[in-house]
Amino acid sequence: MMRKLFLLILLSGIFFVSNAQKRTDWTKLNSPVSSTLRNVFFTDQLNGWAAGADGVVIHTSNGGEDWIIQDTPVDFWITYIFFLDNNNGWAVTFRNVPPFNSIILKTTNGGDDWTAEEFPVQNVFM
């Protein structure tokens, strides 16, 4: 009985939190790329980056009204993107063909230039 009561309270709390955070003022924005985008990071209300398939990174400086395509040195799926501020950012991708390894992208100028450094996995098949 106690276990069921705990479960009911837990589920009620999850339901309340999920409903309390629901937003109704979302607006669909157009993207300048046809690649799938699955990662987004904003440093403030205006500056944000989105990343995804084919090494695509796009940037907005006006809250998503307009997006600019940024060139990256990779053509693999970018799995994660993070910015410390409007200049310094990192992204992670992985090579799905030999040699299977991760690649870390870095920018120090808001994504105008990206550098790539391979992060080799040692002894993967040993």
CSV table of C-alpha atoms in Angstrom, one decimal:
chain,number,residue,atom,x,y,z
A,1,MET,CA,0.0,0.0,0.0
A,2,MET,CA,2.8,2.4,0.9
A,3,ARG,CA,4.6,1.6,-2.3
A,4,LYS,CA,1.5,2.4,-4.4
A,5,LEU,CA,1.0,5.7,-2.6
A,6,PHE,CA,4.6,6.6,-3.2
A,7,LEU,CA,4.3,5.7,-6.9
A,8,LEU,CA,1.1,7.8,-7.2
A,9,ILE,CA,2.7,10.8,-5.6
A,10,LEU,CA,5.8,10.5,-7.8
A,11,LEU,CA,3.7,10.2,-11.0
A,12,SER,CA,1.6,13.2,-9.9
A,13,GLY,CA,4.7,15.3,-9.4
A,14,ILE,CA,6.0,14.3,-12.8
A,15,PHE,CA,2.7,15.2,-14.4
A,16,PHE,CA,2.6,18.6,-12.6
A,17,VAL,CA,6.1,19.5,-13.6
A,18,SER,CA,5.7,18.5,-17.2
A,19,ASN,CA,2.4,20.5,-17.5
A,20,ALA,CA,3.9,23.5,-15.6
A,21,GLN,CA,6.7,23.8,-18.2
A,22,LYS,CA,4.5,23.5,-21.3
A,23,ARG,CA,4.9,26.4,-23.7
A,24,THR,CA,2.1,27.5,-26.0
A,25,ASP,CA,3.9,30.4,-27.7
A,26,TRP,CA,6.3,28.4,-29.9
A,27,THR,CA,6.7,29.6,-33.5
A,28,LYS,CA,8.0,27.4,-36.3
A,29,LEU,CA,11.0,28.9,-38.0
A,30,ASN,CA,12.4,28.2,-41.4
A,31,SER,CA,15.9,26.7,-41.7
A,32,PRO,CA,18.4,27.6,-44.5
A,33,VAL,CA,19.4,23.9,-44.8
A,34,SER,CA,17.6,20.7,-45.7
A,35,SER,CA,19.7,18.6,-43.3
A,36,THR,CA,18.2,17.3,-40.1
A,37,LEU,CA,19.0,19.5,-37.1
A,38,ARG,CA,18.8,18.0,-33.7
A,39,ASN,CA,21.0,20.1,-31.4
A,40,VAL,CA,20.5,23.7,-30.5
A,41,PHE,CA,22.3,26.0,-28.0
A,42,PHE,CA,21.6,29.6,-27.2
A,43,THR,CA,23.9,31.8,-25.2
A,44,ASP,CA,21.2,34.5,-24.7
A,45,GLN,CA,17.9,35.5,-26.3
A,46,LEU,CA,19.4,36.5,-29.6
A,47,ASN,CA,22.5,34.3,-30.3
A,48,GLY,CA,22.1,30.6,-31.0
A,49,TRP,CA,23.5,27.7,-33.0
A,50,ALA,CA,21.8,24.6,-34.3
A,51,ALA,CA,23.7,21.5,-35.6
A,52,GLY,CA,22.9,18.1,-37.1
A,53,ALA,CA,23.4,15.9,-40.1
A,54,ASP,CA,26.2,16.3,-42.6
A,55,GLY,CA,28.3,18.5,-40.3
A,56,VAL,CA,25.8,21.3,-40.6
A,57,VAL,CA,25.9,24.3,-38.2
A,58,ILE,CA,23.7,27.3,-38.5
A,59,HIS,CA,23.8,30.5,-36.4
A,60,THR,CA,21.3,33.2,-35.5
A,61,SER,CA,22.1,36.6,-34.0
A,62,ASN,CA,18.5,37.8,-33.9
A,63,GLY,CA,16.6,35.2,-31.9
A,64,GLY,CA,16.0,32.8,-34.8
A,65,GLU,CA,14.5,35.2,-37.3
A,66,ASP,CA,17.4,34.7,-39.7
A,67,TRP,CA,19.9,31.8,-39.8
A,68,ILE,CA,23.4,31.8,-41.4
A,69,ILE,CA,25.1,28.6,-42.5
A,70,GLN,CA,28.6,28.1,-41.0
A,71,ASP,CA,31.3,26.1,-42.7
A,72,THR,CA,32.6,23.2,-40.7
A,73,PRO,CA,35.5,20.9,-41.6
A,74,VAL,CA,33.4,17.7,-41.2
A,75,ASP,CA,30.6,16.0,-43.0
A,76,PHE,CA,29.5,13.7,-40.2
A,77,TRP,CA,26.5,14.0,-37.9
A,78,ILE,CA,27.1,16.6,-35.1
A,79,THR,CA,25.8,15.0,-32.0
A,80,TYR,CA,26.3,17.9,-29.6
A,81,ILE,CA,27.0,21.6,-29.6
A,82,PHE,CA,27.9,23.9,-26.7
A,83,PHE,CA,28.9,27.5,-26.4
A,84,LEU,CA,30.5,29.1,-23.4
A,85,ASP,CA,29.8,32.6,-24.7
A,86,ASN,CA,29.1,34.2,-28.1
A,87,ASN,CA,32.6,33.4,-29.3
A,88,ASN,CA,33.9,30.2,-27.7
A,89,GLY,CA,32.1,27.0,-28.7
A,90,TRP,CA,32.6,23.3,-29.2
A,91,ALA,CA,30.8,20.5,-31.1
A,92,VAL,CA,31.2,16.8,-31.1
A,93,THR,CA,30.8,14.4,-34.0
A,94,PHE,CA,31.8,10.9,-34.7
A,95,ARG,CA,33.2,9.2,-37.8
A,96,ASN,CA,31.0,6.2,-38.7
A,97,VAL,CA,33.5,4.8,-41.1
A,98,PRO,CA,37.1,3.5,-40.3
A,99,PRO,CA,38.8,4.8,-38.4
A,100,PHE,CA,35.9,5.0,-36.0
A,101,ASN,CA,36.6,7.9,-33.7
A,102,SER,CA,35.2,11.2,-32.4
A,103,ILE,CA,36.0,14.6,-33.7
A,104,ILE,CA,35.9,17.7,-31.5
A,105,LEU,CA,35.2,21.0,-33.3
A,106,LYS,CA,36.2,24.3,-31.7
A,107,THR,CA,35.5,27.9,-32.6
A,108,THR,CA,36.8,31.1,-30.9
A,109,ASN,CA,35.0,33.5,-33.2
A,110,GLY,CA,31.3,32.5,-32.9
A,111,GLY,CA,31.6,29.8,-35.6
A,112,ASP,CA,33.0,31.9,-38.4
A,113,ASP,CA,35.9,29.4,-38.3
A,114,TRP,CA,35.9,25.9,-36.9
A,115,THR,CA,38.9,23.7,-36.3
A,116,ALA,CA,38.7,19.9,-35.9
A,117,GLU,CA,40.7,17.6,-33.8
A,118,GLU,CA,40.4,13.9,-33.8
A,119,PHE,CA,39.9,12.1,-30.5
A,120,PRO,CA,41.1,8.6,-31.3
A,121,VAL,CA,39.8,5.7,-29.4
A,122,GLN,CA,42.7,3.5,-28.4
A,123,ASN,CA,42.5,-0.3,-28.6
A,124,VAL,CA,38.8,-0.4,-29.6
A,125,PHE,CA,38.9,-3.8,-31.1
A,126,MET,CA,41.4,-5.5,-28.8
